[in-house]
Coordinates of C-alpha atoms in Angstrom, one line a residue:
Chain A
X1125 CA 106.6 102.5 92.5
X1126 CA 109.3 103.0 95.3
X1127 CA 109.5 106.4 96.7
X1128 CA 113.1 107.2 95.1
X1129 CA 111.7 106.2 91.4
X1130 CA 108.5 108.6 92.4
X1131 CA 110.8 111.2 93.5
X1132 CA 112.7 110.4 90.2
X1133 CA 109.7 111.2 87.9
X1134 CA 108.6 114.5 90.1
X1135 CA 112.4 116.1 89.4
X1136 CA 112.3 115.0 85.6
X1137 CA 108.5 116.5 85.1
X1138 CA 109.7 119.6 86.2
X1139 CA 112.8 120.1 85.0
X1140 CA 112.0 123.1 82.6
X1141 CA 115.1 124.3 80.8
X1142 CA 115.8 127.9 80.5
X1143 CA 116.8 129.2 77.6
X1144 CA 120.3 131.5 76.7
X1145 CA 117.6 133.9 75.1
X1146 CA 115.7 133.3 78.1
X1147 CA 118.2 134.3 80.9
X1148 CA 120.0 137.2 78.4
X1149 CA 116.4 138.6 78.4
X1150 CA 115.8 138.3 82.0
X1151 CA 119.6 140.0 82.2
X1152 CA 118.7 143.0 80.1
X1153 CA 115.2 143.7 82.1
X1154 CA 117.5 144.4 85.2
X1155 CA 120.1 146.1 83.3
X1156 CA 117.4 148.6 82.5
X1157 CA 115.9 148.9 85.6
X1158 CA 119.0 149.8 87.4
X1159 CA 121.5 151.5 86.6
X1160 CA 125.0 151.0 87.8
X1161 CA 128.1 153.2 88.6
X1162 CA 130.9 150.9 87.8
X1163 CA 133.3 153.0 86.7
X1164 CA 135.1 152.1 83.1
X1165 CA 138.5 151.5 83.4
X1166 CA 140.2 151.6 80.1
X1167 CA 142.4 149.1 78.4
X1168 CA 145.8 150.4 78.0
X1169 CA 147.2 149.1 74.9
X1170 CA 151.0 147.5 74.5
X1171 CA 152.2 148.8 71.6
X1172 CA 155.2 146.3 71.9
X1173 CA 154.5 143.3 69.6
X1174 CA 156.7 141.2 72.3
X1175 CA 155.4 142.5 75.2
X1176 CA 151.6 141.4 73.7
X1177 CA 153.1 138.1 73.3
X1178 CA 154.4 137.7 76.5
X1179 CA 151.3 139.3 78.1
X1180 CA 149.2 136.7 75.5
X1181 CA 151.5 133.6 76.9
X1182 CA 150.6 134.9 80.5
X1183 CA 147.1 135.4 79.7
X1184 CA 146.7 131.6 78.4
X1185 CA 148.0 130.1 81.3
X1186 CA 146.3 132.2 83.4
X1187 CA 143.0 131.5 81.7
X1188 CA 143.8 127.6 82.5
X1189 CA 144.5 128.3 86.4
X1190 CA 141.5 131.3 86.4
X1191 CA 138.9 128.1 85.1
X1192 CA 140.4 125.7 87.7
X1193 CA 140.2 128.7 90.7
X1194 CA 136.7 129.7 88.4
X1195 CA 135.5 126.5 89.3
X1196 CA 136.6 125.7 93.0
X1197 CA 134.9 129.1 93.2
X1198 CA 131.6 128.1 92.1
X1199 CA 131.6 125.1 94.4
X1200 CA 132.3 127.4 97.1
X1201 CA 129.2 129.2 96.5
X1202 CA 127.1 126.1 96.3
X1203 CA 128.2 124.9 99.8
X1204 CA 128.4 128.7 101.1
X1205 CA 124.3 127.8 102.4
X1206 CA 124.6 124.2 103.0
X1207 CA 124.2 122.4 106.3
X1208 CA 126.9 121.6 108.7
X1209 CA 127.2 117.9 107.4
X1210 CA 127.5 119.0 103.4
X1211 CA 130.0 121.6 104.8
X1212 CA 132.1 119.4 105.9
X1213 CA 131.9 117.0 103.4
X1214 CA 133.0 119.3 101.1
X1215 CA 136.1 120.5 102.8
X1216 CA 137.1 116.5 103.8
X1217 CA 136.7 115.9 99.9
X1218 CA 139.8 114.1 98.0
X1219 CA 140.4 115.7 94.5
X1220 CA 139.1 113.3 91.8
X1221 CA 139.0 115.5 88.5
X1222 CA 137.4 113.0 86.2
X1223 CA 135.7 114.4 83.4
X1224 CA 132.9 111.7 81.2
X1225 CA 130.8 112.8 78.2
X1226 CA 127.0 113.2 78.8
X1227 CA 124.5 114.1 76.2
X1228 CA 124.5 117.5 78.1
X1229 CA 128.4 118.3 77.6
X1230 CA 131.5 117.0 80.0
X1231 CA 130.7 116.7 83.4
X1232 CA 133.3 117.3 85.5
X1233 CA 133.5 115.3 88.7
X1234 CA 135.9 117.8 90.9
X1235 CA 136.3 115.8 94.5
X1236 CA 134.3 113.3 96.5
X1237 CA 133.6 112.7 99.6
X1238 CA 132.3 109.3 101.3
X1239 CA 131.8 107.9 105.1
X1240 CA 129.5 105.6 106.6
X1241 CA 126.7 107.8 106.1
X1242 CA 127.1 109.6 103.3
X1243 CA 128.6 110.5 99.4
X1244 CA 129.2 113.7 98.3
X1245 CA 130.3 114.5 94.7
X1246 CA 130.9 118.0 93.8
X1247 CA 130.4 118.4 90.2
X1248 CA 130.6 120.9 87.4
X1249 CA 129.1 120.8 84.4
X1250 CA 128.9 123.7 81.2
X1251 CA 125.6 124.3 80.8
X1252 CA 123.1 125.1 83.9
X1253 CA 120.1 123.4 81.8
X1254 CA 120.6 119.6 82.8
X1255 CA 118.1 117.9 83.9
X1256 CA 119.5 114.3 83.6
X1257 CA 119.6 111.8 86.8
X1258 CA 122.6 110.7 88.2
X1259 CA 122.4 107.4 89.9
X1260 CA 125.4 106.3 91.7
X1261 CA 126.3 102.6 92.8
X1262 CA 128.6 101.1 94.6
X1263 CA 131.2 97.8 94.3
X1264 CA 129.1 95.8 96.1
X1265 CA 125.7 96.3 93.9
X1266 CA 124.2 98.9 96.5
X1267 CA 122.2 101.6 94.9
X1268 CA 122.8 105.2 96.9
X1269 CA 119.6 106.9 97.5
X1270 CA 119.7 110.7 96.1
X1271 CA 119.5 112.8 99.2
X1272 CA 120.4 116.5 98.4
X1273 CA 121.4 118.2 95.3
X1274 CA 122.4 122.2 94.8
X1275 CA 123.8 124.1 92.3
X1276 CA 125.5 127.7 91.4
X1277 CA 125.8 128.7 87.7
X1278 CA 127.3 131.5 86.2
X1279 CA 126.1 133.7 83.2
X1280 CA 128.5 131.5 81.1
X1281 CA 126.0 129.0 82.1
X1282 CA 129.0 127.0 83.7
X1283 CA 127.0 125.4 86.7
X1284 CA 128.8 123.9 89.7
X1285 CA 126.3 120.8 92.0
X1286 CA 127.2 119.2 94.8
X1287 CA 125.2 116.1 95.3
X1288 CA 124.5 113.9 98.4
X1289 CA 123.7 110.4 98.5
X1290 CA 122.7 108.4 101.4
X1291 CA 124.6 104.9 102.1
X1292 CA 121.5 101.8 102.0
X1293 CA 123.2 101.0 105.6
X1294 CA 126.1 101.5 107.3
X1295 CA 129.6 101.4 105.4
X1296 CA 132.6 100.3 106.5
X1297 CA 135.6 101.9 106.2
X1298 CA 138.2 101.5 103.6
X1299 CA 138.3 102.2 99.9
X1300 CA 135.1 101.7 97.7
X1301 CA 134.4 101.5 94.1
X1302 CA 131.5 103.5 92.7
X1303 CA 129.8 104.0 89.4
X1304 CA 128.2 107.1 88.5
X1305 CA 125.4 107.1 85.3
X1306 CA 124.1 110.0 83.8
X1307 CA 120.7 108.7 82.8
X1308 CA 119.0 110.4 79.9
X1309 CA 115.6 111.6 81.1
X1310 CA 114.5 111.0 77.4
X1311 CA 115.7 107.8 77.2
X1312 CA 115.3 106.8 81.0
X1313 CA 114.7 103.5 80.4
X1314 CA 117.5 102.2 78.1
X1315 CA 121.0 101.8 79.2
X1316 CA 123.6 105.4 79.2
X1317 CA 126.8 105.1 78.0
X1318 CA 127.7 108.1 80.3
X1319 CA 128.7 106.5 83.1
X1320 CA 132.5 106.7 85.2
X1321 CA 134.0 104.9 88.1
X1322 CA 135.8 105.8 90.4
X1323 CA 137.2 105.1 94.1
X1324 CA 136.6 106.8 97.0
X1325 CA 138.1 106.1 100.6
X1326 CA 134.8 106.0 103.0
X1327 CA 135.8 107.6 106.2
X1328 CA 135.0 105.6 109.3
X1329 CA 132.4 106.5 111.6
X1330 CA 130.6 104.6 115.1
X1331 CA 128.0 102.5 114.3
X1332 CA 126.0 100.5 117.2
X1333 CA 123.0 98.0 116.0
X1334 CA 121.1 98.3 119.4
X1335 CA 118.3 96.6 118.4
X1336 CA 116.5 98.0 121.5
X1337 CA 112.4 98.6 121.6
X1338 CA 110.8 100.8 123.4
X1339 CA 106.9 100.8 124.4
X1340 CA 104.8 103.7 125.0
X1341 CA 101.0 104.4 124.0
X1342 CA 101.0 100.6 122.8
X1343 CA 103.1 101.7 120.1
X1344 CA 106.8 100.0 119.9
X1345 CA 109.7 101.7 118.6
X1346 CA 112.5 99.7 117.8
X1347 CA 116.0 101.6 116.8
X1348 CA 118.1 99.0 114.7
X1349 CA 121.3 101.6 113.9
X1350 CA 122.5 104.5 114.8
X1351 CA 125.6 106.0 113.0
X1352 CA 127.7 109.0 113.8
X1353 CA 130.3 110.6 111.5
X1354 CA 132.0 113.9 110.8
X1355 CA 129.0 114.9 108.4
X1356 CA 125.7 113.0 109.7
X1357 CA 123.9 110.9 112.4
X1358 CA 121.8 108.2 111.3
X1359 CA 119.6 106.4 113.1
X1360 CA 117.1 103.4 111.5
X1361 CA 114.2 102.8 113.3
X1362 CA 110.5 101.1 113.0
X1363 CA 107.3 102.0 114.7
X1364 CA 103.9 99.9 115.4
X1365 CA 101.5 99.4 115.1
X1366 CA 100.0 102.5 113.6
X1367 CA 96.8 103.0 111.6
X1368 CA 97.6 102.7 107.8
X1369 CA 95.5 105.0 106.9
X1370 CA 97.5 107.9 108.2
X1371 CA 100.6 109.8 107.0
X1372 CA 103.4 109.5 110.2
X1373 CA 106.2 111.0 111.2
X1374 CA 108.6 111.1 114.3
X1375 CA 109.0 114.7 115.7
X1376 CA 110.3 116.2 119.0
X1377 CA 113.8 114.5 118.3
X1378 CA 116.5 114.8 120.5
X1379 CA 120.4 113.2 120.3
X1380 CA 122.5 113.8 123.8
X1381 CA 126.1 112.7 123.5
X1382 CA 127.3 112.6 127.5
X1383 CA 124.1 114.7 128.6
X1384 CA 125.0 117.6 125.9
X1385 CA 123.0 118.4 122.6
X1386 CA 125.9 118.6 120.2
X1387 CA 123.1 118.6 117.1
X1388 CA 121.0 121.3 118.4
X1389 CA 121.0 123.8 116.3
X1390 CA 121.3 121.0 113.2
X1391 CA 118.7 120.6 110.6
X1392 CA 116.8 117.1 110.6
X1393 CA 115.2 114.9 108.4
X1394 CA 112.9 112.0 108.1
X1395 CA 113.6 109.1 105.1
X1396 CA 111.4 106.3 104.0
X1397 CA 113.7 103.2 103.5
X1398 CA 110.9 100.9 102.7
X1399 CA 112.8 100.2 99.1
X1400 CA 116.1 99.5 100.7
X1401 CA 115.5 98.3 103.8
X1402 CA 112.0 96.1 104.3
X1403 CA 108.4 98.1 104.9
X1404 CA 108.0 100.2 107.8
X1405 CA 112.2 101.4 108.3
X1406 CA 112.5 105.1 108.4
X1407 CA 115.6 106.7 108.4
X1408 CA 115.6 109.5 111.2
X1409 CA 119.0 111.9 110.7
X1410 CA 120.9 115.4 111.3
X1411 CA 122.7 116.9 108.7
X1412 CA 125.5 117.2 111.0
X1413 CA 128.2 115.3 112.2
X1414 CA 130.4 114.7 115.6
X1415 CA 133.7 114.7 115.2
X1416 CA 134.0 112.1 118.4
X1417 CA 131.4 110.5 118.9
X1418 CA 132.6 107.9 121.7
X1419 CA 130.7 108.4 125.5
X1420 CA 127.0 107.8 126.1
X1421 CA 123.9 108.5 123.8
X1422 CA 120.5 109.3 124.3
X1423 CA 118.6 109.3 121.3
X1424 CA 114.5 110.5 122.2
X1425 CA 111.4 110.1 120.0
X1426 CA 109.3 112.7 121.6
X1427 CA 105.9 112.2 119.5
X1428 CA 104.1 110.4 116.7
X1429 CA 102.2 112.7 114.3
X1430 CA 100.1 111.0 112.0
X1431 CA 97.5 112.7 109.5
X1432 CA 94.4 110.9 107.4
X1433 CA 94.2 112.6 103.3
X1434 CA 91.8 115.3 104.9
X1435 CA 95.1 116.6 106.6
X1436 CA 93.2 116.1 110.3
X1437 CA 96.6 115.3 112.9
X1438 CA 96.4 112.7 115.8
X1439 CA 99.3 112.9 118.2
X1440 CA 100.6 110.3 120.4
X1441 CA 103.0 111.2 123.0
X1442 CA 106.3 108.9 124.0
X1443 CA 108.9 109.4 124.4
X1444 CA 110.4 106.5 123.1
X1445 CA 113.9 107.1 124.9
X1446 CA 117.2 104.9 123.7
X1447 CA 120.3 104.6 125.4
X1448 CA 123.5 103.0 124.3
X1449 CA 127.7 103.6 124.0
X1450 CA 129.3 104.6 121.3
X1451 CA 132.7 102.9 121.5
Chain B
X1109 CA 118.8 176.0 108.5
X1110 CA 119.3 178.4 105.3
X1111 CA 121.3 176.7 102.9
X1112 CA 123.9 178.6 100.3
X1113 CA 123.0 176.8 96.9
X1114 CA 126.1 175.6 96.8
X1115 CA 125.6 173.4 99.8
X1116 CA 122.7 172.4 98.3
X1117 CA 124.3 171.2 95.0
X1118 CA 127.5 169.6 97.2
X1119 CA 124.3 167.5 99.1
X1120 CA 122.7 166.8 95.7
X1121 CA 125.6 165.3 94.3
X1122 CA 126.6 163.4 97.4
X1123 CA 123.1 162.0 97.6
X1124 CA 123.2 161.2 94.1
X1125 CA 126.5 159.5 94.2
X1126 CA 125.6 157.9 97.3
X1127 CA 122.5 156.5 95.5
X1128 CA 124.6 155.3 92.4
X1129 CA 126.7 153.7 94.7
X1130 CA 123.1 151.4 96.3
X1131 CA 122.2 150.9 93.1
X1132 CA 125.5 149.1 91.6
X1133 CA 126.0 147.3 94.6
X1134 CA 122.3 145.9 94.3
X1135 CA 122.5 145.2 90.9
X1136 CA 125.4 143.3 91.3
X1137 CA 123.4 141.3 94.5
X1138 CA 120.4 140.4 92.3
X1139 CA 122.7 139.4 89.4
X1140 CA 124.3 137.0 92.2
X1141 CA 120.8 136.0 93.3
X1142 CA 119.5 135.8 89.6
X1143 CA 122.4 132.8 88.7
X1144 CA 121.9 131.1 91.8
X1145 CA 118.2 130.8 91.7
X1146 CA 116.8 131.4 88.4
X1147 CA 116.4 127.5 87.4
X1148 CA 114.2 127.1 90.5
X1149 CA 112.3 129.7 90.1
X1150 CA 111.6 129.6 86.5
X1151 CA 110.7 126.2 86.7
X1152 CA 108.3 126.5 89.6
X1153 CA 106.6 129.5 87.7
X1154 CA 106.3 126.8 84.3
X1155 CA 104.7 124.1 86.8
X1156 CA 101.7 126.6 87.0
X1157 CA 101.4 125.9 83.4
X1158 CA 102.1 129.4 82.2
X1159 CA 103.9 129.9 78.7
X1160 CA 107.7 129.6 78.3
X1161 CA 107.7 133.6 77.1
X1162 CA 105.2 134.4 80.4
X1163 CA 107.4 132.3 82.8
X1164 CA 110.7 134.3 81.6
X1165 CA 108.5 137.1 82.0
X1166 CA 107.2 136.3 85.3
X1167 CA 110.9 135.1 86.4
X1168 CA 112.2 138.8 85.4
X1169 CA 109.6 140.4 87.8
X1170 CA 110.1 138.3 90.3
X1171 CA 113.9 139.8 90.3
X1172 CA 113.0 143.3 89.2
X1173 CA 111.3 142.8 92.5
X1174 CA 114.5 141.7 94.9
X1175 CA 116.6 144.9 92.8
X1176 CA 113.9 147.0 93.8
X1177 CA 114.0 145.4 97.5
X1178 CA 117.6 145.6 97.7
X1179 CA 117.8 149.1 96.8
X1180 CA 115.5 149.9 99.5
X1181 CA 118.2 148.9 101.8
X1182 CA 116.9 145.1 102.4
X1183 CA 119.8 142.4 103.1
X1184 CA 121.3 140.6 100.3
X1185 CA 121.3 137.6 102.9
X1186 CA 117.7 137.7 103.7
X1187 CA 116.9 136.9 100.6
X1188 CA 116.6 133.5 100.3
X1189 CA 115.0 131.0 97.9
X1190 CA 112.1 130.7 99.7
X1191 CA 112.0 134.4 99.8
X1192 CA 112.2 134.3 95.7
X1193 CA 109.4 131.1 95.5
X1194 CA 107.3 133.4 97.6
X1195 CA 107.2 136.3 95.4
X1196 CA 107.0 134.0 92.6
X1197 CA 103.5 132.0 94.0
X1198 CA 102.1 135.4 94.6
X1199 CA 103.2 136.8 90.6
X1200 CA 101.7 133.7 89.3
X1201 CA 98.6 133.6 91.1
X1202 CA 98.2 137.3 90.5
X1203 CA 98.5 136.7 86.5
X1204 CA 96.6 133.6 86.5
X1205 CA 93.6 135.4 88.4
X1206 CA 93.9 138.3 85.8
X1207 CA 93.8 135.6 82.7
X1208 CA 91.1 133.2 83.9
X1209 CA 90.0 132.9 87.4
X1210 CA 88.2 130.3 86.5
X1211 CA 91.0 128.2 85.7
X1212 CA 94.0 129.5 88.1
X1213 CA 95.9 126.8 89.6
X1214 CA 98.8 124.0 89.0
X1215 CA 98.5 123.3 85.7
X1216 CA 101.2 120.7 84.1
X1217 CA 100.7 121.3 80.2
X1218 CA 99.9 124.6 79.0
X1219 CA 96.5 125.4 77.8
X1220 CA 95.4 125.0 74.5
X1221 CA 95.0 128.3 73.4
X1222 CA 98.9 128.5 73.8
X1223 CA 99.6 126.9 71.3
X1224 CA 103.1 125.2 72.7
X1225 CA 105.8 123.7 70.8
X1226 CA 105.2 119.4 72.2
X1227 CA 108.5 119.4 72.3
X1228 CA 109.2 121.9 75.4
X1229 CA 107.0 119.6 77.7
X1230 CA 108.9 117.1 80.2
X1231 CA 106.2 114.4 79.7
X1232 CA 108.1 111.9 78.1
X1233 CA 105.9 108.7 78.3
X1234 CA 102.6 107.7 79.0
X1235 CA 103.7 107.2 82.9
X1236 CA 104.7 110.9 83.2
X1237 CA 101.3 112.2 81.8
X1238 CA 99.7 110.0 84.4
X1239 CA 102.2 111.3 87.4
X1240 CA 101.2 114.4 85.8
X1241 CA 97.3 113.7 86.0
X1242 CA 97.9 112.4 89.7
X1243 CA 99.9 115.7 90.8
X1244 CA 96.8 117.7 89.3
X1245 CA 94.4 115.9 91.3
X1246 CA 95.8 116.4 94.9
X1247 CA 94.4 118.4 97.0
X1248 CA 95.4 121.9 96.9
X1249 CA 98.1 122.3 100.0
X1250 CA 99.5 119.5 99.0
X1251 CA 99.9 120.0 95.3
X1252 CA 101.5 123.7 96.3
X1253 CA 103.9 121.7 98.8
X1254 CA 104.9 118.8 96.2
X1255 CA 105.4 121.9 93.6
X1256 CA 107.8 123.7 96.0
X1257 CA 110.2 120.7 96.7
X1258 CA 110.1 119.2 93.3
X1259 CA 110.5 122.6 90.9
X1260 CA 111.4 124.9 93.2
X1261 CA 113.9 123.1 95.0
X1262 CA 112.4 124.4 98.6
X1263 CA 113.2 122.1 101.8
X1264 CA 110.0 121.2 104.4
X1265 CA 111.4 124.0 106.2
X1266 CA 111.2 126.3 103.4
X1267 CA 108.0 125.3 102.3
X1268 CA 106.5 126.4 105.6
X1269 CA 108.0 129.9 105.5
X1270 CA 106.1 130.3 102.2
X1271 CA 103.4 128.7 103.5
X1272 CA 102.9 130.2 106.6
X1273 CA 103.2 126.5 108.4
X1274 CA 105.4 125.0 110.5
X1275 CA 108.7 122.5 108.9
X1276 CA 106.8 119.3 110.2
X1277 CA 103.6 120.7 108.8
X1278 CA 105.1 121.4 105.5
X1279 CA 107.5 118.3 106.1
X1280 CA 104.1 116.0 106.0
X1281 CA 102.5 117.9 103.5
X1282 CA 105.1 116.4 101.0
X1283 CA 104.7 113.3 102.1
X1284 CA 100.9 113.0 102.2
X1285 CA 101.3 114.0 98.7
X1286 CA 103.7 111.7 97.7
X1287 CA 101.8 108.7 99.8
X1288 CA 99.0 109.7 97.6
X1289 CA 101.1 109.5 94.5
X1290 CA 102.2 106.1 95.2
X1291 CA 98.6 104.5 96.0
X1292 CA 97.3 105.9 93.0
X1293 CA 100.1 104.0 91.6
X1294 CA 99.5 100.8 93.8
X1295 CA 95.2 101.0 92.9
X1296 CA 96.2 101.0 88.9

């Protein structure tokens, strides 16, 4: 089983609906144990029958622009937390506005975002209880690895997501096709009708293929990519030797552009790409881009950490240090 | 120092107005934290195994809590999902040790005795009741981690605030767990 299909399986096993009764309950338990002070403010009635039509004409179309804004809102709130990289994602988004059927109501796909690195889809669906996949592919057969997913709802149960896939490797620039399926988790294995395509322009962003190992503790680290963009840096590396039998993971990172730490303050993360990529390739990023990424890099492995099933650490010191230019 | 009683009433009022005032405005914070994080946390306290009625039960207290917080005067802000997991893991450990001590921990079907509609469980095929079997049997930091990302939606880093650990701690917590997941799967 590949790590995404595992992954796959954990989401579905514990994706627990709540019920309307459920959350109207949970609603009336706070009501009563607070009380507000909103002042009531009372509705004034027209007692012209022209003027109610008028204000009834207004109200329509204002319904129509308050679910559009209603909506953009919600999205706002997803991405209010996120990282750097889905921030800007999210405000570099083209407006799609497709809307396809699921088995879970009309899923509304509001804008996209895609670059090298990354695809972003921020989504919006009626009911907060879905707990189908979403599995997005691309015009060249590539299947985008789920990378990040959060959602908003509202008491309506109208929920808002914005998903995050990771690119397999490095895309270039220019327009792509992509294919989104909303896979039935009761029916995972058979083909869903739910799916929509759709084009996306992918943003270009500096890719180098170094190639470049490094030796330290007789462990060699080889960095095969690294990819900058507005939203994320990537870098794809393998390590080894190193005992099986142990759990690793690269920590003590460190990316200098021109002797500065742009990334900092950025959160990191480490990626298995054994599925995608051939045994061993771990994917090593920052949720957070560079807007120009040109000059000299210096991208530092500063440990190995590797833990046995008992949870006992070994650490093994590098660095493994790689320089390059970023054109 | 001696008030008139009409100071007293003017102070009472104000106080009281003045504690309406808290109230509303952290009423309308948890309702804002209660939409934004209810799935998560409902669904981690169901991965313990507890009832659907006890998990909206436990899911209510674990916001009657945050009101009660935020009308103490705590940041809106501070209160993040981790924050909300935390309370939660504490709730549900808390009710499980009153039920059955015996028997508190991860659970991934509820217990007999419940009595549970089939249809509300997520185990959907023979390979989910054996994931199901496999996340039951890892060890115990592990299985809280792997609970955490999967239901509650926490990242490595938020996994160690609850935990008490650091993000690479919690970071290889998951994916000890899932490593184990996968040979399990590799040695059937």
């Amino acid at each position: 089983v590949t790590t995404d299909e595992l992954e796959r399986r954990l989401f579905g096993l514990f994706a627990y609906p709540m019920s309307a009764d459920q959350v109207a309950a949970v609603h009336a338990r706070l009501a009563a144990a607070s009380t507000p002070t909103a002042p009531r403010v009372p509705f004034r009635r027209s007692r012209s029958r022209l003027v109610r039509g008028l204000v009834l004409a207004a109200l329509l179309t204002l319904l129509v622009v308050a679910a559009a804004v209603a909506s953009l809102e919600l999205l706002e709130r997803v991405v209010s937390e996120a990282e750097p990289g889905s921030r800007t994602a999210f405000d570099d988004a083209v407006a799609l506005d497709i809307t396809v059927q699921t088995p879970a109501g009309d899923l509304t796909i509001d804008r996209g975002y895609a670059d090298a690195n990354r695809v972003m889809l921020a989504l919006v669906m009626p009911s907060a209880d879905v707990h189908g996949f979403l599995r997005l592919t691309d015009g060249a057969g590539r299947e985008w690895r789920t990378f990040a997913s959060a959602s908003v709802s509202e008491e309506s149960g109208t929920t808002a997501f914005v998903e995050t896939w990771i690119a397999p490797e490095p895309i270039a620039p220019g327009d792509l096709a992509f294919t989104l399926v909303s896979q039935d988790p009761e029916h995972p294995d058979e083909p869903d009708a739910s799916s929509v395509e759709f084009v996306l322009p992918v943003v270009a962003g500096s890719t180098v293929t170094p190639e470049q190992s490094v030796e330290r503790e007789e462990i060699t680290m080889t960095l095969h990519s690294f990819t900058v963009t507005a939203t994320s840096v990537h870098a794809q590396v393998t390590a080894g030797p190193l005992d099986a039998d142990r759990s690793w993971a690269a920590a003590s990172l460190t990316y200098e552009l021109d002797g500065a730490n742009p990334l900092a303050e950025a959160g990191g993360f480490e990626i298995e790409l054994e599925d995608v990529a051939g045994v061993g390739r771990r994917l090593l990023g920052v949720d957070a881009g560079v807007e120009d990424a040109a000059g000299e890099w210096t991208f530092r492995i500063g440990e190995l950490v590797g833990a046995d099933a008992e949870g006992e650490q070994v650490r093994i010191a590098g660095p493994w240090e790689f320089s390059f230019t970023l054109p | 120092m001696n008030a008139t009683m009409s100071d007293v009433d003017e102070a009472n009022l104000l106080g009281s107005e003045a504690a309406g005032g808290v109230r509303a405005a952290a009423h309308a914070d948890v309702a804002e934290l209660f939409e934004r994080h209810r799935l998560h946390v409902y669904r981690y306290v169901r991965s313990w195994g507890v009832s659907e009625d006890e998990a909206a039960d436990l899911t209510a207290s674990v916001f009657e809590r945050a009101l009660r917080s935020l009308e103490r005067g705590r940041l809106a802000d501070t209160m993040s999902r981790a924050w909300l997991i935390a309370v939660a893991r504490n709730l549900v450990i808390d009710a499980a040790r009153r039920r059955d001590a015996a028997q508190r921990g991860l659970r991934f079907w509820p217990r007999p005795e419940l009595a549970p509609d089939p249809a509300e469980l997520l185990i959907r095929d023979e390979e989910d009741r054996q994931l199901a079997a496999r996340v039951a049997r890892l060890p115990g930091a592990q299985r809280d981690a792997l609970v955490m990302r999967y239901a509650g939606g926490l990242s490595a880093r938020e996994i160690g605030e609850v935990l008490g650990r650091s993000e690479a701690a919690a970071h290889k917590l998951v994916n000890r767990a899932l490593q184990a997941l996968k040979e399990a799967y590799r040695d059937d």
